[in-house]
Coordinates of C-alpha atoms in Angstrom, one line a residue:
M1 CA -98.2 64.3 272.0
K2 CA -96.1 62.2 274.4
V3 CA -93.2 60.3 272.9
A4 CA -90.8 57.8 274.5
I5 CA -87.4 57.3 272.9
V6 CA -85.6 54.1 273.7
K7 CA -81.8 54.5 273.1
L8 CA -80.1 52.8 275.9
S9 CA -76.4 52.9 274.9
A10 CA -73.7 53.4 273.9
M11 CA -72.4 57.0 274.4
G12 CA -71.6 57.7 270.8
D13 CA -74.9 56.3 269.6
I14 CA -76.8 58.3 272.1
I15 CA -75.0 61.5 270.9
H16 CA -75.6 60.7 267.3
A17 CA -79.4 60.3 268.0
M18 CA -79.7 63.5 270.1
V19 CA -79.0 65.7 267.1
A20 CA -82.6 65.1 265.9
L21 CA -84.2 66.6 269.0
Q22 CA -83.6 70.2 268.1
Y23 CA -85.4 69.8 264.8
I24 CA -88.3 67.7 266.3
K25 CA -88.9 70.4 268.9
K26 CA -88.6 73.2 266.4
V27 CA -91.5 71.8 264.3
K28 CA -93.5 70.2 267.1
S29 CA -93.0 72.6 270.0
D30 CA -95.8 71.0 272.1
I31 CA -94.4 67.5 271.9
Q32 CA -93.2 65.9 275.1
I33 CA -90.1 63.7 274.8
E34 CA -89.0 61.2 277.4
W35 CA -85.8 59.3 276.9
I36 CA -85.1 55.8 278.3
V37 CA -81.4 55.2 278.8
E38 CA -78.9 53.2 280.7
E39 CA -78.2 54.8 284.1
G40 CA -74.5 55.1 283.3
F41 CA -75.2 57.4 280.3
R42 CA -77.8 59.6 282.0
Q43 CA -75.4 62.6 282.2
V44 CA -74.9 62.6 278.4
L45 CA -78.6 63.7 278.1
E46 CA -78.8 65.9 281.2
G47 CA -79.4 69.6 280.6
N48 CA -80.8 69.2 277.1
P49 CA -83.8 71.5 276.9
H50 CA -85.4 69.3 274.2
I51 CA -85.8 66.3 276.6
D52 CA -88.6 66.7 279.0
K53 CA -87.7 63.7 281.2
I54 CA -84.9 61.2 281.4
L55 CA -85.8 57.7 282.6
T56 CA -83.1 55.2 283.4
L57 CA -82.6 51.4 283.5
N58 CA -79.6 49.3 284.5
L59 CA -79.8 46.4 282.1
K60 CA -76.0 46.0 282.1
S61 CA -76.2 44.8 285.7
I62 CA -78.1 41.7 284.6
K63 CA -74.9 40.2 283.4
N64 CA -73.7 40.1 287.0
N65 CA -77.0 39.3 288.6
P66 CA -79.7 37.8 286.3
L67 CA -82.4 38.5 288.9
H68 CA -82.0 42.2 288.2
I69 CA -84.1 41.7 285.1
F70 CA -87.3 41.6 287.3
R71 CA -86.3 44.9 288.8
D72 CA -85.9 46.6 285.4
I73 CA -89.1 45.1 284.1
R74 CA -91.0 46.6 287.0
K75 CA -89.3 50.0 286.2
V76 CA -90.3 49.8 282.6
K77 CA -93.9 48.9 283.5
S78 CA -94.0 51.9 285.8
Y79 CA -92.8 54.1 283.0
A80 CA -95.6 52.7 280.8
K81 CA -98.1 54.4 283.1
N82 CA -97.0 57.7 281.4
N83 CA -99.3 56.7 278.5
Y84 CA -97.1 57.3 275.5
D85 CA -98.7 58.1 272.2
L86 CA -95.6 56.8 270.4
V87 CA -92.6 54.8 271.4
I88 CA -89.5 55.0 269.1
D89 CA -86.9 52.2 269.5
A90 CA -83.9 54.1 268.1
Q91 CA -81.5 51.3 268.9
G92 CA -82.8 48.2 267.1
L93 CA -81.6 45.5 269.5
L94 CA -83.8 42.8 271.0
K95 CA -83.4 44.3 274.5
S96 CA -84.4 47.7 273.3
A97 CA -87.3 46.3 271.3
I98 CA -88.7 44.4 274.4
T99 CA -88.3 47.6 276.4
A100 CA -90.3 49.5 273.8
K101 CA -93.0 46.8 273.7
L102 CA -93.4 47.1 277.5
L103 CA -93.7 50.9 277.2
G104 CA -96.6 51.1 274.8
K105 CA -98.6 49.8 271.9
N106 CA -97.7 52.2 269.1
I107 CA -94.0 51.4 268.4
A108 CA -91.7 52.5 265.6
G109 CA -88.2 51.2 264.8
F110 CA -85.9 49.9 262.1
S111 CA -87.0 47.4 259.5
K112 CA -85.6 43.8 259.7
E113 CA -83.1 44.6 256.9
S114 CA -82.0 47.8 258.6
I115 CA -80.6 46.3 261.8
R116 CA -78.2 43.7 263.1
E117 CA -80.7 41.9 265.3
G118 CA -83.5 41.6 262.7
V119 CA -85.9 39.8 265.1
A120 CA -86.3 43.1 267.0
S121 CA -88.3 44.6 264.1
S122 CA -91.2 42.1 264.8
F123 CA -92.0 44.3 267.8
Y124 CA -92.6 47.4 265.7
G125 CA -95.8 48.5 264.1
Q126 CA -94.0 51.1 261.9
K127 CA -90.8 50.0 260.3
I128 CA -88.2 52.5 259.1
E129 CA -86.1 51.5 256.1
I130 CA -82.5 52.6 255.9
A131 CA -79.4 50.7 254.9
Y132 CA -77.5 49.2 257.9
D133 CA -74.2 50.4 256.4
A134 CA -75.5 54.0 255.9
N135 CA -74.1 56.9 257.9
T136 CA -74.9 56.2 261.6
I137 CA -76.0 59.8 262.2
D138 CA -78.4 59.7 259.2
R139 CA -79.8 56.4 260.4
N140 CA -80.5 57.9 263.8
A141 CA -82.1 61.0 262.4
R142 CA -84.3 58.9 260.1
V143 CA -85.6 56.5 262.8
M144 CA -86.2 59.5 265.2
S145 CA -88.0 61.8 262.6
E146 CA -89.9 59.6 260.1
P147 CA -92.4 58.2 262.7
L148 CA -93.2 61.9 263.4
N149 CA -93.7 62.7 259.7
L150 CA -90.6 64.9 259.7
D151 CA -87.6 64.9 257.3
I152 CA -84.2 65.8 258.8
T153 CA -81.7 66.4 255.9
S154 CA -78.0 66.1 255.8
Q155 CA -77.7 69.8 255.5
M156 CA -79.8 70.3 258.6
I157 CA -77.4 68.0 260.5
L158 CA -74.4 70.0 259.2
D159 CA -76.0 73.2 260.4
K160 CA -76.9 71.9 263.8
E161 CA -76.6 73.9 267.0
P162 CA -74.5 72.4 269.8
F163 CA -76.8 70.0 271.8
L164 CA -74.7 68.8 274.7
F165 CA -75.2 70.8 277.9
Y166 CA -73.2 70.8 281.2
E167 CA -72.5 72.5 284.5
E168 CA -69.1 74.0 285.0
D169 CA -66.4 72.0 286.9
E170 CA -63.9 74.3 288.6
R171 CA -61.5 71.5 289.2
V172 CA -60.3 71.5 285.6
E173 CA -59.7 75.2 285.4
E174 CA -56.1 74.9 286.6
Y175 CA -55.3 72.4 283.8
F176 CA -56.0 74.9 281.1
S177 CA -53.4 77.2 279.6
K178 CA -53.9 80.9 278.7
E179 CA -50.7 81.0 276.7
R180 CA -51.1 77.9 274.5
R181 CA -54.0 76.2 272.7
N182 CA -55.7 73.5 274.8
I183 CA -56.0 70.0 273.1
I184 CA -57.9 67.1 274.6
F185 CA -56.5 63.6 273.9
I186 CA -59.0 60.7 274.1
I187 CA -56.6 57.7 274.4
G188 CA -58.9 54.8 275.2
S189 CA -61.8 52.8 273.8
T190 CA -63.7 49.6 274.3
W191 CA -61.3 47.6 272.0
E192 CA -57.5 47.7 272.1
S193 CA -57.5 47.6 268.3
R194 CA -59.3 50.9 268.2
N195 CA -56.6 52.7 270.2
Y196 CA -54.1 54.8 268.5
P197 CA -50.6 53.9 269.9
K198 CA -49.5 55.9 273.0
E199 CA -46.1 56.4 271.4
K200 CA -47.7 58.2 268.5
F201 CA -49.8 60.4 270.9
V202 CA -46.5 61.4 272.4
E203 CA -45.2 62.3 268.9
V204 CA -48.3 64.4 268.3
A205 CA -47.9 66.3 271.6
N206 CA -44.1 66.9 271.1
H207 CA -44.6 68.3 267.6
L208 CA -47.6 70.5 268.3
K209 CA -46.1 72.0 271.5
E210 CA -49.5 73.0 272.8
N211 CA -51.2 72.3 276.2
V212 CA -52.4 68.7 276.0
L213 CA -55.0 67.4 278.5
I214 CA -55.4 63.6 278.6
S215 CA -58.8 62.2 279.5
W216 CA -59.2 58.7 281.0
G217 CA -62.0 56.5 282.2
S218 CA -60.4 53.3 283.5
E219 CA -57.3 52.4 285.4
E220 CA -55.8 51.0 282.2
E221 CA -56.3 54.3 280.5
R222 CA -54.9 56.2 283.4
Q223 CA -51.7 54.2 283.3
R224 CA -51.5 54.8 279.5
G225 CA -52.0 58.5 280.2
L226 CA -49.3 58.5 282.9
W227 CA -46.9 56.9 280.5
I228 CA -47.6 59.6 277.9
T229 CA -47.0 62.4 280.4
S230 CA -43.7 60.8 281.4
K231 CA -42.5 61.0 277.8
T232 CA -43.5 64.6 277.0
K233 CA -43.6 67.8 278.8
W234 CA -46.6 69.1 276.8
A235 CA -49.2 66.7 278.3
K236 CA -51.1 66.6 281.6
L237 CA -53.3 63.9 283.0
L238 CA -56.8 65.2 283.9
P239 CA -58.5 64.1 287.1
K240 CA -61.2 61.4 286.9
L241 CA -64.2 63.2 285.3
N242 CA -67.8 62.3 285.2
L243 CA -69.7 62.7 282.0
N244 CA -70.9 66.2 282.9
S245 CA -67.4 67.4 283.7
L246 CA -66.1 65.8 280.5
K247 CA -68.6 67.7 278.4
A248 CA -67.6 70.9 280.2
T249 CA -63.9 70.2 279.6
I250 CA -64.2 69.4 275.9
A251 CA -66.4 72.5 275.4
K252 CA -63.5 74.7 276.7
S253 CA -60.9 73.1 274.4
D254 CA -59.5 74.3 271.1
L255 CA -59.2 70.8 269.6
L256 CA -59.9 67.2 270.5
I257 CA -57.9 64.2 269.1
G258 CA -59.2 60.8 269.9
N259 CA -60.1 57.2 269.0
D260 CA -63.5 56.3 267.6
T261 CA -65.3 56.3 271.0
G262 CA -68.0 58.2 272.8
P263 CA -66.0 61.0 274.4
T264 CA -64.5 61.8 271.0
H265 CA -68.0 62.2 269.5
M266 CA -68.8 64.7 272.3
A267 CA -66.7 67.2 270.4
W268 CA -69.0 66.9 267.4
G269 CA -72.1 67.4 269.6
L270 CA -70.5 70.5 271.1
N271 CA -69.3 71.9 267.7
I272 CA -65.7 71.7 268.9
P273 CA -62.9 71.0 266.3
S274 CA -61.9 67.3 266.4
I275 CA -59.9 64.6 264.7
T276 CA -61.3 61.1 265.0
I277 CA -58.8 58.3 264.3
F278 CA -60.3 55.1 262.8
G279 CA -58.9 51.6 262.4
P280 CA -61.3 48.7 262.6
T281 CA -64.5 50.7 262.5
P282 CA -66.2 52.5 259.6
V283 CA -65.8 56.3 259.0
S284 CA -69.5 56.4 258.2
R285 CA -70.1 56.6 262.0
V286 CA -69.5 60.3 261.9
Y287 CA -70.2 63.4 259.8
E288 CA -67.0 65.1 258.4
T289 CA -67.2 68.9 258.5
K290 CA -64.8 71.7 258.2
I291 CA -63.9 71.4 261.9
N292 CA -64.7 67.7 262.5
R293 CA -62.3 65.6 260.6
T294 CA -61.3 61.9 260.3
I295 CA -58.2 59.9 259.6
K296 CA -58.7 56.2 258.6
S297 CA -56.2 53.4 258.3
K298 CA -55.9 51.6 255.0
S299 CA -57.8 48.5 256.1
L300 CA -61.2 47.7 254.6
V301 CA -64.1 47.5 257.1
D302 CA -67.2 45.3 256.8
P303 CA -69.8 47.1 258.9
Y304 CA -71.8 43.8 259.2
N305 CA -68.8 42.0 260.7
L306 CA -66.3 44.3 262.5
N307 CA -62.9 42.7 263.0
K308 CA -61.6 43.3 266.5
N309 CA -58.2 41.9 265.5
D310 CA -57.7 44.7 262.9
F311 CA -54.8 46.7 264.4
S312 CA -54.3 48.8 261.3
I313 CA -54.8 52.0 263.3
Q314 CA -51.2 51.4 264.6
K315 CA -49.9 52.1 261.1
I316 CA -51.3 55.6 260.7
P317 CA -48.3 57.9 260.8
S318 CA -48.3 60.6 263.4
H319 CA -47.5 63.3 260.9
K320 CA -51.0 62.9 259.3
V321 CA -52.5 63.7 262.7
I322 CA -50.0 66.6 263.3
L323 CA -50.6 68.2 259.9
M324 CA -54.4 68.0 260.3
A325 CA -54.2 69.3 263.8
R326 CA -52.2 72.3 262.8
E327 CA -54.7 73.0 260.0
L328 CA -57.6 73.0 262.4
L329 CA -55.8 75.0 265.1
N330 CA -54.8 77.7 262.6
G331 CA -58.0 77.6 260.6

């Protein structure tokens, strides 16, 4: 059986969907899985033995050049020649539903009531019901497994094997300490209101007195990281890393502390201890475990209408992060 999975973006959503693959392959060892993803996120998937082929699109470039849509349509039609027995749209957006429709005739995806862009469900023959405000990882597991007549339980997800794979990057070796625990800080995200204040990251570093490595992905994040390193002797700014190197770096760490964003969720996929700090987004985006913990601001979040002007994350005291970090480091 040949299956195409359409999950184009974003990084955290891709990671949350990938957890299902190990259980699908365990039960259906002969299944062939091909994953259609945005080119920029290809490296998140690379190395995973449960994915037989990674196929890429660059739909984001259409914003800058609308004519690129014809290029991507040609690519999708060429992928359709692989003759898929089943196409699963694990995203539930109009663009992913159209992509799925071009890939094959037998399409599964979320029901109209289960997604934000309900019109996308009209493209699916099999519609999967699960509340839109349910846990994001449960939602991904359901839409990936139910079309294959499988049931992935919450306990199975809790018992998962690490499923992010990477090649070593020797550049980062010099940044790690053998005398102190190594902590990764993920200091940026797509919204400013999701960012824990840089001043409080400094307080966390100064109190823990461990070896802090700051990851960054944009010039704005680099400047923020430089500011943090200028205020504490315990932090170093990592070099610019691609997604493979970021996975390798996180995998070597003792703890990751970060905002609700893709690189933070890598720690969960690698079974590395983590603290995810939430402000305007729902905690239901992650699974809390003994080693993967969350801290949420006091604001109420409507998952149907996220408030980008909710800066309540700034009010989370640094001592909460420090106490939880010590517990995880000593646990």
